[in-house]
Amino acid sequence: MTDRRLAWILLAPALAVLGGLTVYPALWVLWLSLQYRVPVFSISRWAGLEHYAFLAVDTRFWNAAWVTGVFTVCSVALECALGLALALGLRGQYRGRRVALALLLLAWALPSVVTAKMFEWLYHPAGGLVNFLVGGRTINWLGDPDLALPALIAADVWRATPFVTLLCFARLLTIPADLYEAAQVDGAAGLQAFARITWPLVRPILLVALLFRTLDALRAFDIMFVLTGGGPAGATETLTVYAYRALFQTMQMGFGSAIGVVVFAFVMVVAVAYLWVINRQDQTA
Amino acid sequence: MRASRVRDGLVLLALAMYAAPFFWQAMTSLRPDTELLPLTHLWPSRLTLAHYDVVFRQSLMPRALVNSLGIALLSTLLAVGLGALAAYALARLPVRGRSVILLGMIAATAFPQIATVSPLYLLMRALGLRDTWLALILANGSFTLPLVIWLLAGFIREIPRALEEAAMVDGAGRLATLRWVVLPLVAPGMASAALLAFLFSWNEFLFAYSLTATEASRTVPVALALFPGVFEVPWGDIAAASLLASLPPILIVVGFQRYLVRGLLAGALRE
């Protein structure tokens, strides 16, 4: 048997699974988004671009797009800043560093439903640790439209900062110590050494982490669905939560798919940016 | 000297913020119901296993643990099994359009689940697979497959070609070389990919929530999200259930930290 034939035989099962369960559904969702499809009422007819036209004037959609944007920008910015800071801090700590990294990794590896339930309890007005620590108040963190989104962002920052820390930390370990010693001899210490040595070397990794986190924040679902359910009054309803409700709570398969397609489009823009960055780094490396 | 003191202090504070929620959840799961609401003192007057008793005897959790374990193991097997073959072909054999396929793999890892969940729901309903293990095994397996292929193709490319050529000079065919030379050498990479695939399936919520209906296939995250509270929310029981849901991730992080980190880094940075 030729290698070329063998290659296709080895590839075939994986491509068949991906074709049937990823590519086909991805095309089907585009098709679905052009239909009125409400299975419980046996409604199934062509809608064309009507769902998209409706989304353009749908205040609930624009609210969800805004919430998604705020959630994504704030979470990702905080995660990158704190992630890098934590990586820099952990660089020097030798005692207990393994335990510290395991603790961080665990926060990342936990099911996000667990994280959501954990924070729901931490935020509880009467029984939560957060209110106890701020002096026995009964602030309703998740019930107040002004506080719910920041509280949700804090939970996501807790969950995802370790991912950024880990990537930055791995990069920092590869910077030879004599670079800093040489800098110190030349009189560059502290901030100057950071600006001249650390930052240029860690920046490409931070960019990759930023794009990864942006992808994940745009398509995040579990944490808001379980923690706040999109409430109160839509204050934390992201596009994914809106899409889920349209799909499975009011069973509008066509309309919900159209919102899913919008998320898809946003994600693909970020994914293309990621590929572009990877390509450029390969060429410069 | 003083600056590094400040830094150490801040790092300790950050780590305390990571340890505290875990500790609090564990404490809540052992705290008697009467001391949960309202919270008046940090330390409970006594500890109890009553919440674990409720979770094991009166909730969906035991069944969900079995479902999750089975579904996560089988979808990992599916993804790593098919992924290893495909990765070998992409890394070592002449494939027309290889770079297009590899780019397609990264694009597929970026797919948002919310966009494919509606067709998958209709597909599984049409195939009569709703509320079965198979539906989730296929959904999770296909969702992790691109990442597994991407990771393993990278790991296989790191193996020196000379080792394979030596085996083939000795008369071993391609498949024998794959089986006896490549797979053993890439075993640590397979472990990394398998751990990530397992974690993904164990943690996955959206597919599991929309494709299941009864305890026949409800997984741990779904059971936790739907944890029943009749008159009030049973926070102690939920804390106990969420600790059970965290057990596999805890074991993986504690036992296989190195492989997990390696897979994570390779997935993000492409070694």
Coordinates of N, CA and C in Angstrom, one line a residue, chain A residues 13-220:
Chain A
P13 N -11.3 8.1 9.6 CA -12.3 8.1 10.8 C -12.4 9.4 11.5
A14 N -11.3 10.1 11.7 CA -11.3 11.4 12.4 C -12.1 12.4 11.5
L15 N -11.8 12.4 10.2 CA -12.5 13.4 9.4 C -14.0 13.1 9.3
A16 N -14.3 11.8 9.3 CA -15.7 11.5 9.2 C -16.5 12.0 10.5
V17 N -15.9 11.8 11.7 CA -16.5 12.2 12.9 C -16.6 13.8 12.9
L18 N -15.5 14.4 12.5 CA -15.5 15.9 12.5 C -16.5 16.4 11.4
G19 N -16.5 15.7 10.3 CA -17.5 16.1 9.2 C -18.9 16.0 9.7
G20 N -19.2 14.9 10.3 CA -20.6 14.6 10.7 C -21.0 15.4 11.9
L21 N -20.1 15.7 12.9 CA -20.5 16.3 14.1 C -20.0 17.7 14.4
T22 N -19.2 18.2 13.5 CA -18.8 19.6 13.6 C -19.1 20.4 12.3
V23 N -18.5 19.9 11.2 CA -18.7 20.7 10.0 C -20.2 20.8 9.5
Y24 N -20.8 19.6 9.5 CA -22.2 19.5 9.1 C -23.1 20.3 10.0
P25 N -23.0 20.2 11.4 CA -23.8 21.1 12.2 C -23.4 22.6 12.0
A26 N -22.2 22.9 11.7 CA -21.8 24.3 11.5 C -22.5 24.9 10.3
L27 N -22.6 24.0 9.2 CA -23.4 24.5 8.0 C -24.9 24.5 8.3
W28 N -25.3 23.5 9.0 CA -26.7 23.4 9.3 C -27.2 24.6 10.1
V29 N -26.4 25.1 11.0 CA -26.8 26.2 11.9 C -27.0 27.4 11.0
L30 N -26.2 27.6 10.0 CA -26.4 28.7 9.1 C -27.7 28.6 8.4
W31 N -28.0 27.4 7.9 CA -29.3 27.1 7.2 C -30.5 27.3 8.2
L32 N -30.3 26.8 9.4 CA -31.4 26.9 10.4 C -31.7 28.4 10.7
S33 N -30.6 29.2 10.7 CA -30.8 30.6 11.1 C -31.7 31.3 10.0
L34 N -31.9 30.7 8.9 CA -32.7 31.3 7.8 C -34.1 30.8 7.8
Q35 N -34.5 30.1 8.9 CA -35.8 29.5 8.9 C -36.6 29.8 10.2
Y36 N -37.9 29.8 10.1 CA -38.7 29.8 11.3 C -38.9 28.3 11.7
R37 N -38.4 28.0 12.8 CA -38.5 26.6 13.2 C -38.9 26.5 14.7
V38 N -40.1 26.2 14.9 CA -40.6 26.0 16.3 C -41.2 24.6 16.4
P39 N -40.4 23.6 16.8 CA -40.8 22.2 16.8 C -42.1 22.0 17.6
V40 N -42.3 22.6 18.7 CA -43.5 22.3 19.5 C -44.8 22.6 18.8
F41 N -44.7 23.7 18.0 CA -45.9 24.0 17.2 C -45.9 23.5 15.8
S42 N -44.9 22.7 15.5 CA -44.8 22.1 14.1 C -44.6 23.3 13.1
I43 N -44.0 24.4 13.5 CA -43.8 25.5 12.6 C -42.5 25.2 11.9
S44 N -42.4 25.2 10.6 CA -41.2 25.1 9.9 C -41.3 25.7 8.5
R45 N -40.8 27.0 8.4 CA -40.9 27.6 7.1 C -39.7 28.5 6.9
W46 N -39.5 28.9 5.6 CA -38.4 29.7 5.2 C -38.5 31.1 5.8
A47 N -37.4 31.7 6.3 CA -37.5 33.1 6.9 C -36.5 34.0 6.2
G48 N -35.6 33.4 5.5 CA -34.6 34.3 4.9 C -33.8 35.0 5.9
L49 N -33.6 36.3 5.7 CA -32.8 37.1 6.6 C -33.6 37.8 7.7
E50 N -34.9 37.3 7.9 CA -35.8 38.0 8.8 C -35.3 38.0 10.2
H51 N -34.7 36.9 10.7 CA -34.2 36.9 12.1 C -33.1 37.9 12.3
Y52 N -32.2 38.0 11.2 CA -31.1 39.0 11.4 C -31.6 40.4 11.3
A53 N -32.6 40.6 10.5 CA -33.2 42.0 10.4 C -33.9 42.3 11.8
F54 N -34.5 41.3 12.4 CA -35.1 41.5 13.7 C -34.0 41.8 14.8
L55 N -32.9 41.0 14.7 CA -31.9 41.3 15.7 C -31.3 42.7 15.6
A56 N -31.3 43.3 14.4 CA -30.8 44.6 14.3 C -31.6 45.6 15.1
V57 N -32.9 45.4 15.3 CA -33.7 46.3 16.0 C -34.1 45.8 17.4
D58 N -33.6 44.6 17.8 CA -34.0 43.9 19.0 C -33.2 44.5 20.2
T59 N -33.9 45.2 21.1 CA -33.2 45.8 22.2 C -32.5 44.8 23.1
R60 N -33.2 43.6 23.2 CA -32.7 42.6 24.1 C -31.3 42.0 23.5
F61 N -31.3 42.0 22.1 CA -30.1 41.5 21.5 C -28.9 42.5 21.7
W62 N -29.3 43.8 21.6 CA -28.2 44.8 21.8 C -27.7 44.9 23.2
N63 N -28.7 44.7 24.2 CA -28.3 44.6 25.6 C -27.3 43.4 25.7
A64 N -27.7 42.2 25.1 CA -26.8 41.1 25.3 C -25.5 41.3 24.6
A65 N -25.5 42.0 23.5 CA -24.2 42.2 22.8 C -23.3 43.1 23.7
W66 N -23.9 44.1 24.3 CA -23.2 45.0 25.2 C -22.7 44.3 26.4
V67 N -23.5 43.5 27.1 CA -23.1 42.7 28.2 C -21.9 41.8 27.8
T68 N -22.0 41.1 26.7 CA -20.9 40.3 26.2 C -19.7 41.1 26.0
G69 N -19.8 42.3 25.4 CA -18.6 43.1 25.2 C -18.0 43.5 26.5
V70 N -18.8 44.0 27.5 CA -18.3 44.5 28.8 C -17.6 43.3 29.5
F71 N -18.3 42.2 29.5 CA -17.8 41.0 30.2 C -16.4 40.6 29.5
T72 N -16.4 40.6 28.2 CA -15.1 40.1 27.5 C -14.0 41.1 27.8
V73 N -14.2 42.4 27.6 CA -13.2 43.4 27.7 C -12.6 43.4 29.1
C74 N -13.6 43.5 30.1 CA -13.1 43.6 31.5 C -12.5 42.4 32.0
S75 N -13.1 41.2 31.7 CA -12.5 39.9 32.2 C -11.1 39.8 31.6
V76 N -11.0 39.9 30.3 CA -9.7 39.6 29.7 C -8.6 40.6 30.1
A77 N -9.0 41.9 30.2 CA -8.0 42.8 30.6 C -7.5 42.5 32.0
L78 N -8.4 42.2 33.0 CA -8.0 41.9 34.3 C -7.2 40.6 34.4
E79 N -7.7 39.6 33.6 CA -7.0 38.3 33.7 C -5.5 38.5 33.2
C80 N -5.3 39.2 32.1 CA -4.0 39.4 31.6 C -3.1 40.2 32.5
A81 N -3.6 41.3 33.1 CA -2.8 42.1 34.0 C -2.5 41.3 35.3
L82 N -3.5 40.7 35.9 CA -3.2 39.9 37.1 C -2.4 38.6 36.8
G83 N -2.7 38.0 35.7 CA -2.0 36.8 35.4 C -0.5 37.0 35.2
L84 N -0.1 38.1 34.5 CA 1.3 38.5 34.4 C 1.9 38.8 35.7
A85 N 1.2 39.6 36.5 CA 1.7 40.1 37.8 C 2.0 38.8 38.7
L86 N 1.0 37.9 38.7 CA 1.2 36.7 39.5 C 2.3 35.9 39.1
A87 N 2.5 35.8 37.7 CA 3.6 35.0 37.2 C 5.0 35.6 37.6
L88 N 5.0 37.0 37.6 CA 6.3 37.7 38.0 C 6.5 37.4 39.4
G89 N 5.4 37.5 40.3 CA 5.6 37.3 41.7 C 6.1 35.9 42.0
L90 N 5.5 34.9 41.3 CA 5.8 33.5 41.6 C 7.2 33.1 41.2
R91 N 7.8 33.9 40.3 CA 9.1 33.6 39.7 C 10.2 33.4 40.8
G92 N 10.1 34.2 41.8 CA 11.2 34.2 42.8 C 10.9 33.2 44.0
Q93 N 9.6 32.9 44.2 CA 9.3 32.1 45.3 C 9.6 30.7 45.1
Y94 N 10.5 30.1 45.9 CA 10.8 28.7 45.7 C 10.1 27.8 46.7
R95 N 10.0 28.2 47.9 CA 9.2 27.4 48.9 C 7.8 27.4 48.5
G96 N 7.2 26.2 48.4 CA 5.7 26.2 48.1 C 5.3 26.6 46.7
R97 N 6.3 26.7 45.8 CA 5.8 27.1 44.5 C 5.0 26.1 43.8
R98 N 5.4 24.8 43.9 CA 4.7 23.7 43.3 C 3.2 23.7 43.8
V99 N 3.1 23.9 45.1 CA 1.8 23.9 45.7 C 0.9 25.0 45.2
A100 N 1.6 26.2 45.1 CA 0.9 27.4 44.6 C 0.4 27.2 43.1
L101 N 1.3 26.6 42.3 CA 0.9 26.4 40.9 C -0.2 25.3 40.8
A102 N -0.2 24.3 41.7 CA -1.2 23.3 41.7 C -2.6 23.9 42.1
L103 N -2.5 24.8 43.0 CA -3.7 25.5 43.5 C -4.3 26.4 42.3
L104 N -3.5 27.1 41.6 CA -3.9 27.9 40.5 C -4.5 27.0 39.4
L105 N -3.7 25.9 39.1 CA -4.2 25.0 38.0 C -5.5 24.4 38.4
L106 N -5.7 24.1 39.6 CA -7.0 23.5 40.1 C -8.2 24.5 39.8
A107 N -8.0 25.8 40.1 CA -9.0 26.7 39.8 C -9.4 26.7 38.3
W108 N -8.4 26.5 37.5 CA -8.6 26.5 36.0 C -9.3 25.2 35.6
A109 N -8.9 24.1 36.3 CA -9.4 22.8 35.8 C -10.8 22.4 36.4
L110 N -11.3 23.2 37.3 CA -12.6 22.9 37.9 C -13.7 23.0 36.9
P111 N -14.8 22.2 36.9 CA -15.9 22.5 36.1 C -16.5 23.9 36.4
S112 N -16.8 24.7 35.3 CA -17.3 26.0 35.6 C -18.6 26.0 36.4
V113 N -19.4 24.9 36.3 CA -20.6 24.9 37.1 C -20.2 24.9 38.6
V114 N -19.2 24.2 38.9 CA -18.7 24.1 40.3 C -18.3 25.5 40.7
T115 N -17.5 26.2 39.9 CA -17.1 27.6 40.2 C -18.3 28.5 40.4
A116 N -19.3 28.3 39.5 CA -20.5 29.2 39.6 C -21.2 28.9 40.9
K117 N -21.4 27.7 41.3 CA -22.1 27.3 42.5 C -21.3 27.8 43.7
M118 N -19.9 27.7 43.7 CA -19.1 28.2 44.7 C -19.2 29.7 45.0
F119 N -19.2 30.4 43.9 CA -19.3 31.9 44.0 C -20.7 32.3 44.4
E120 N -21.7 31.5 43.9 CA -23.1 31.9 44.3 C -23.2 31.8 45.8
W121 N -22.6 30.9 46.4 CA -22.6 30.7 47.9 C -21.7 31.8 48.6
L122 N -20.5 32.1 48.0 CA -19.7 33.1 48.5 C -20.4 34.5 48.5
Y123 N -21.2 34.7 47.5 CA -21.9 36.0 47.4 C -23.3 36.0 48.1
H124 N -23.6 34.9 48.8 CA -25.0 34.9 49.4 C -25.2 36.0 50.4
P125 N -26.3 36.7 50.3 CA -26.5 37.9 51.1 C -26.4 37.6 52.6
A126 N -26.9 36.5 53.1 CA -26.8 36.2 54.5 C -25.8 35.2 54.9
G127 N -25.5 34.3 54.1 CA -24.6 33.2 54.5 C -23.2 33.3 53.8
G128 N -23.0 34.3 52.9 CA -21.8 34.3 52.1 C -20.6 34.8 52.9
L129 N -19.4 34.3 52.5 CA -18.2 34.7 53.1 C -17.8 36.2 52.8
V130 N -18.2 36.6 51.5 CA -17.9 37.9 51.1 C -18.5 39.0 52.0
N131 N -19.8 38.9 52.2 CA -20.4 39.8 53.1 C -19.9 39.8 54.5
F132 N -19.6 38.6 55.0 CA -19.1 38.4 56.3 C -17.7 39.2 56.4
L133 N -16.9 39.1 55.4 CA -15.6 39.7 55.5 C -15.7 41.2 55.3
V134 N -16.7 41.7 54.6 CA -16.8 43.2 54.5 C -17.6 43.8 55.7
G135 N -17.7 43.0 56.8 CA -18.3 43.6 58.0 C -19.7 43.3 58.3
G136 N -20.1 42.0 57.9 CA -21.4 41.5 58.2 C -22.5 42.3 57.6
R137 N -22.3 42.8 56.4 CA -23.4 43.5 55.7 C -24.2 42.4 54.9
T138 N -25.4 42.8 54.4 CA -26.2 41.9 53.6 C -26.4 42.4 52.2
I139 N -25.3 42.7 51.5 CA -25.4 43.2 50.1 C -25.8 42.0 49.3
N140 N -26.8 42.3 48.4 CA -27.3 41.3 47.5 C -26.5 41.4 46.2
W141 N -25.3 40.8 46.2 CA -24.4 41.0 45.0 C -25.0 40.6 43.7
L142 N -25.7 39.4 43.7 CA -26.2 38.9 42.4 C -27.6 39.4 42.1
G143 N -28.2 40.0 43.1 CA -29.6 40.4 42.9 C -29.7 41.9 42.5
D144 N -28.6 42.6 42.6 CA -28.5 44.0 42.2 C -28.0 44.2 40.8
P145 N -28.8 44.8 39.9 CA -28.4 45.0 38.5 C -27.1 45.7 38.3
D146 N -26.7 46.5 39.3 CA -25.4 47.3 39.1 C -24.3 46.4 39.6
L147 N -24.5 45.5 40.5 CA -23.4 44.7 41.1 C -23.2 43.3 40.4
A148 N -24.3 42.8 39.7 CA -24.3 41.4 39.2 C -23.2 41.2 38.2
L149 N -23.0 42.2 37.3 CA -22.0 42.0 36.2 C -20.6 42.0 36.8
P150 N -20.3 43.0 37.6 CA -19.0 43.0 38.2 C -18.7 41.7 39.1
A151 N -19.7 41.3 39.8 CA -19.6 40.0 40.6 C -19.3 38.8 39.6
L152 N -20.0 38.8 38.5 CA -19.8 37.7 37.5 C -18.4 37.8 37.0
I153 N -17.9 39.0 36.6 CA -16.6 39.2 36.1 C -15.5 38.7 37.1
A154 N -15.7 39.1 38.4 CA -14.8 38.7 39.4 C -14.7 37.2 39.4
A155 N -15.8 36.5 39.3 CA -15.8 35.0 39.4 C -15.0 34.5 38.2
D156 N -15.2 35.1 37.0 CA -14.5 34.6 35.8 C -13.0 34.9 35.9
V157 N -12.7 36.1 36.5 CA -11.3 36.4 36.6 C -10.6 35.4 37.5
W158 N -11.3 35.0 38.6 CA -10.7 34.0 39.5 C -10.5 32.7 38.8
R159 N -11.4 32.3 37.9 CA -11.3 31.1 37.3 C -10.2 31.1 36.2
A160 N -10.1 32.2 35.4 CA -9.2 32.1 34.2 C -7.9 32.8 34.4
T161 N -7.6 33.6 35.4 CA -6.3 34.2 35.6 C -5.2 33.1 35.6
P162 N -5.4 32.0 36.2 CA -4.3 31.0 36.3 C -3.9 30.5 34.9
F163 N -4.7 30.5 33.9 CA -4.3 30.2 32.6 C -3.3 31.1 32.1
V164 N -3.5 32.4 32.2 CA -2.6 33.5 31.8 C -1.3 33.3 32.6
T165 N -1.4 33.1 33.9 CA -0.3 33.0 34.8 C 0.7 31.9 34.3
L166 N 0.0 30.8 34.0 CA 0.8 29.6 33.6 C 1.6 29.8 32.3
L167 N 0.9 30.4 31.3 CA 1.6 30.7 30.1 C 2.8 31.7 30.3
C168 N 2.5 32.8 31.0 CA 3.6 33.7 31.3 C 4.7 33.1 32.1
F169 N 4.3 32.4 33.1 CA 5.3 31.7 34.0 C 6.3 30.8 33.2
A170 N 5.7 30.0 32.3 CA 6.5 29.1 31.5 C 7.5 29.9 30.6
R171 N 7.1 31.1 30.1 CA 7.9 31.9 29.3 C 9.0 32.5 30.2
L172 N 8.7 33.0 31.4 CA 9.6 33.6 32.3 C 10.8 32.6 32.6
L173 N 10.4 31.4 32.8 CA 11.4 30.4 33.2 C 12.5 30.2 32.2
T174 N 12.2 30.5 30.9 CA 13.1 30.3 29.8 C 14.1 31.5 29.7
I175 N 13.8 32.6 30.4 CA 14.7 33.8 30.3 C 15.9 33.5 31.2
P176 N 17.1 33.5 30.6 CA 18.3 33.2 31.4 C 18.6 34.2 32.4
A177 N 19.0 33.8 33.6 CA 19.2 34.7 34.7 C 20.3 35.7 34.5
D178 N 21.3 35.3 33.7 CA 22.5 36.2 33.5 C 22.1 37.4 32.7
L179 N 21.0 37.4 31.9 CA 20.5 38.6 31.3 C 20.2 39.7 32.3
Y180 N 19.6 39.2 33.4 CA 19.3 40.2 34.5 C 20.6 40.7 35.2
E181 N 21.5 39.7 35.4 CA 22.7 40.1 36.1 C 23.5 41.1 35.2
A182 N 23.6 40.8 33.9 CA 24.2 41.8 33.0 C 23.6 43.1 33.1
A183 N 22.2 43.1 33.1 CA 21.5 44.4 33.2 C 21.8 45.1 34.5
Q184 N 22.0 44.4 35.6 CA 22.3 45.0 36.9 C 23.7 45.6 36.9
V185 N 24.6 44.9 36.2 CA 26.0 45.5 36.1 C 25.9 46.8 35.3
D186 N 25.1 46.8 34.3 CA 24.9 48.0 33.5 C 24.1 49.1 34.2
G187 N 23.6 48.8 35.4 CA 22.9 49.8 36.2 C 21.4 49.8 35.9
A188 N 20.9 48.8 35.2 CA 19.5 48.7 34.9 C 18.8 47.7 35.9
A189 N 18.0 48.2 36.8 CA 17.4 47.3 37.7 C 15.9 47.6 37.8
G190 N 15.1 46.7 38.4 CA 13.7 47.0 38.7 C 12.9 47.3 37.4
L191 N 12.3 48.4 37.4 CA 11.4 48.7 36.2 C 12.1 48.7 34.9
Q192 N 13.3 49.2 34.9 CA 14.1 49.3 33.7 C 14.4 47.9 33.1
A193 N 14.8 47.0 34.0 CA 15.0 45.6 33.6 C 13.7 45.0 33.0
F194 N 12.6 45.3 33.7 CA 11.3 44.8 33.2 C 11.0 45.3 31.8
A195 N 11.2 46.6 31.6 CA 10.9 47.2 30.3 C 11.8 46.7 29.2
R196 N 13.1 46.5 29.6 CA 14.1 46.2 28.5 C 14.1 44.7 28.3
I197 N 14.0 43.9 29.3 CA 14.2 42.4 29.1 C 12.9 41.6 29.2
T198 N 12.2 41.8 30.4 CA 11.0 40.9 30.6 C 9.9 41.2 29.6
W199 N 9.5 42.4 29.5 CA 8.4 42.8 28.7 C 8.5 42.3 27.2
P200 N 9.6 42.7 26.5 CA 9.7 42.2 25.1 C 9.6 40.7 25.0
L201 N 10.1 40.0 26.0 CA 10.1 38.5 25.8 C 8.8 37.9 26.2
V202 N 8.1 38.5 27.1 CA 6.8 38.0 27.5 C 5.6 38.4 26.7
R203 N 5.8 39.5 26.0 CA 4.7 40.1 25.2 C 4.0 39.2 24.2
P204 N 4.9 38.5 23.4 CA 4.2 37.6 22.4 C 3.3 36.5 23.1
I205 N 3.8 36.0 24.2 CA 3.0 35.0 25.0 C 1.7 35.6 25.5
L206 N 1.9 36.8 26.0 CA 0.7 37.5 26.6 C -0.3 37.8 25.5
L207 N 0.1 38.0 24.3 CA -0.8 38.3 23.2 C -1.6 37.0 22.9
V208 N -0.9 35.9 22.9 CA -1.5 34.6 22.6 C -2.6 34.3 23.7
A209 N -2.2 34.6 25.0 CA -3.1 34.3 26.1 C -4.3 35.3 25.9
L210 N -4.1 36.5 25.6 CA -5.2 37.4 25.4 C -6.2 37.0 24.3
L211 N -5.6 36.5 23.2 CA -6.6 36.0 22.2 C -7.3 34.8 22.6
F212 N -6.6 33.8 23.3 CA -7.3 32.6 23.8 C -8.4 33.0 24.8
R213 N -8.1 33.9 25.7 CA -9.1 34.3 26.7 C -10.2 35.1 26.1
T214 N -10.0 35.9 25.0 CA -11.0 36.6 24.3 C -12.0 35.6 23.7
L215 N -11.4 34.6 23.0 CA -12.3 33.5 22.4 C -13.2 32.9 23.5
D216 N -12.6 32.5 24.6 CA -13.3 31.8 25.7 C -14.4 32.8 26.3
A217 N -14.0 34.0 26.5 CA -15.0 35.0 27.1 C -16.2 35.2 26.2
L218 N -15.9 35.3 24.8 CA -17.0 35.5 23.9 C -18.0 34.4 23.9
R219 N -17.5 33.1 24.0 CA -18.4 32.0 24.0 C -18.7 31.4 25.3
A220 N -18.3 32.1 26.4 CA -18.6 31.6 27.8 C -20.1 31.4 27.9

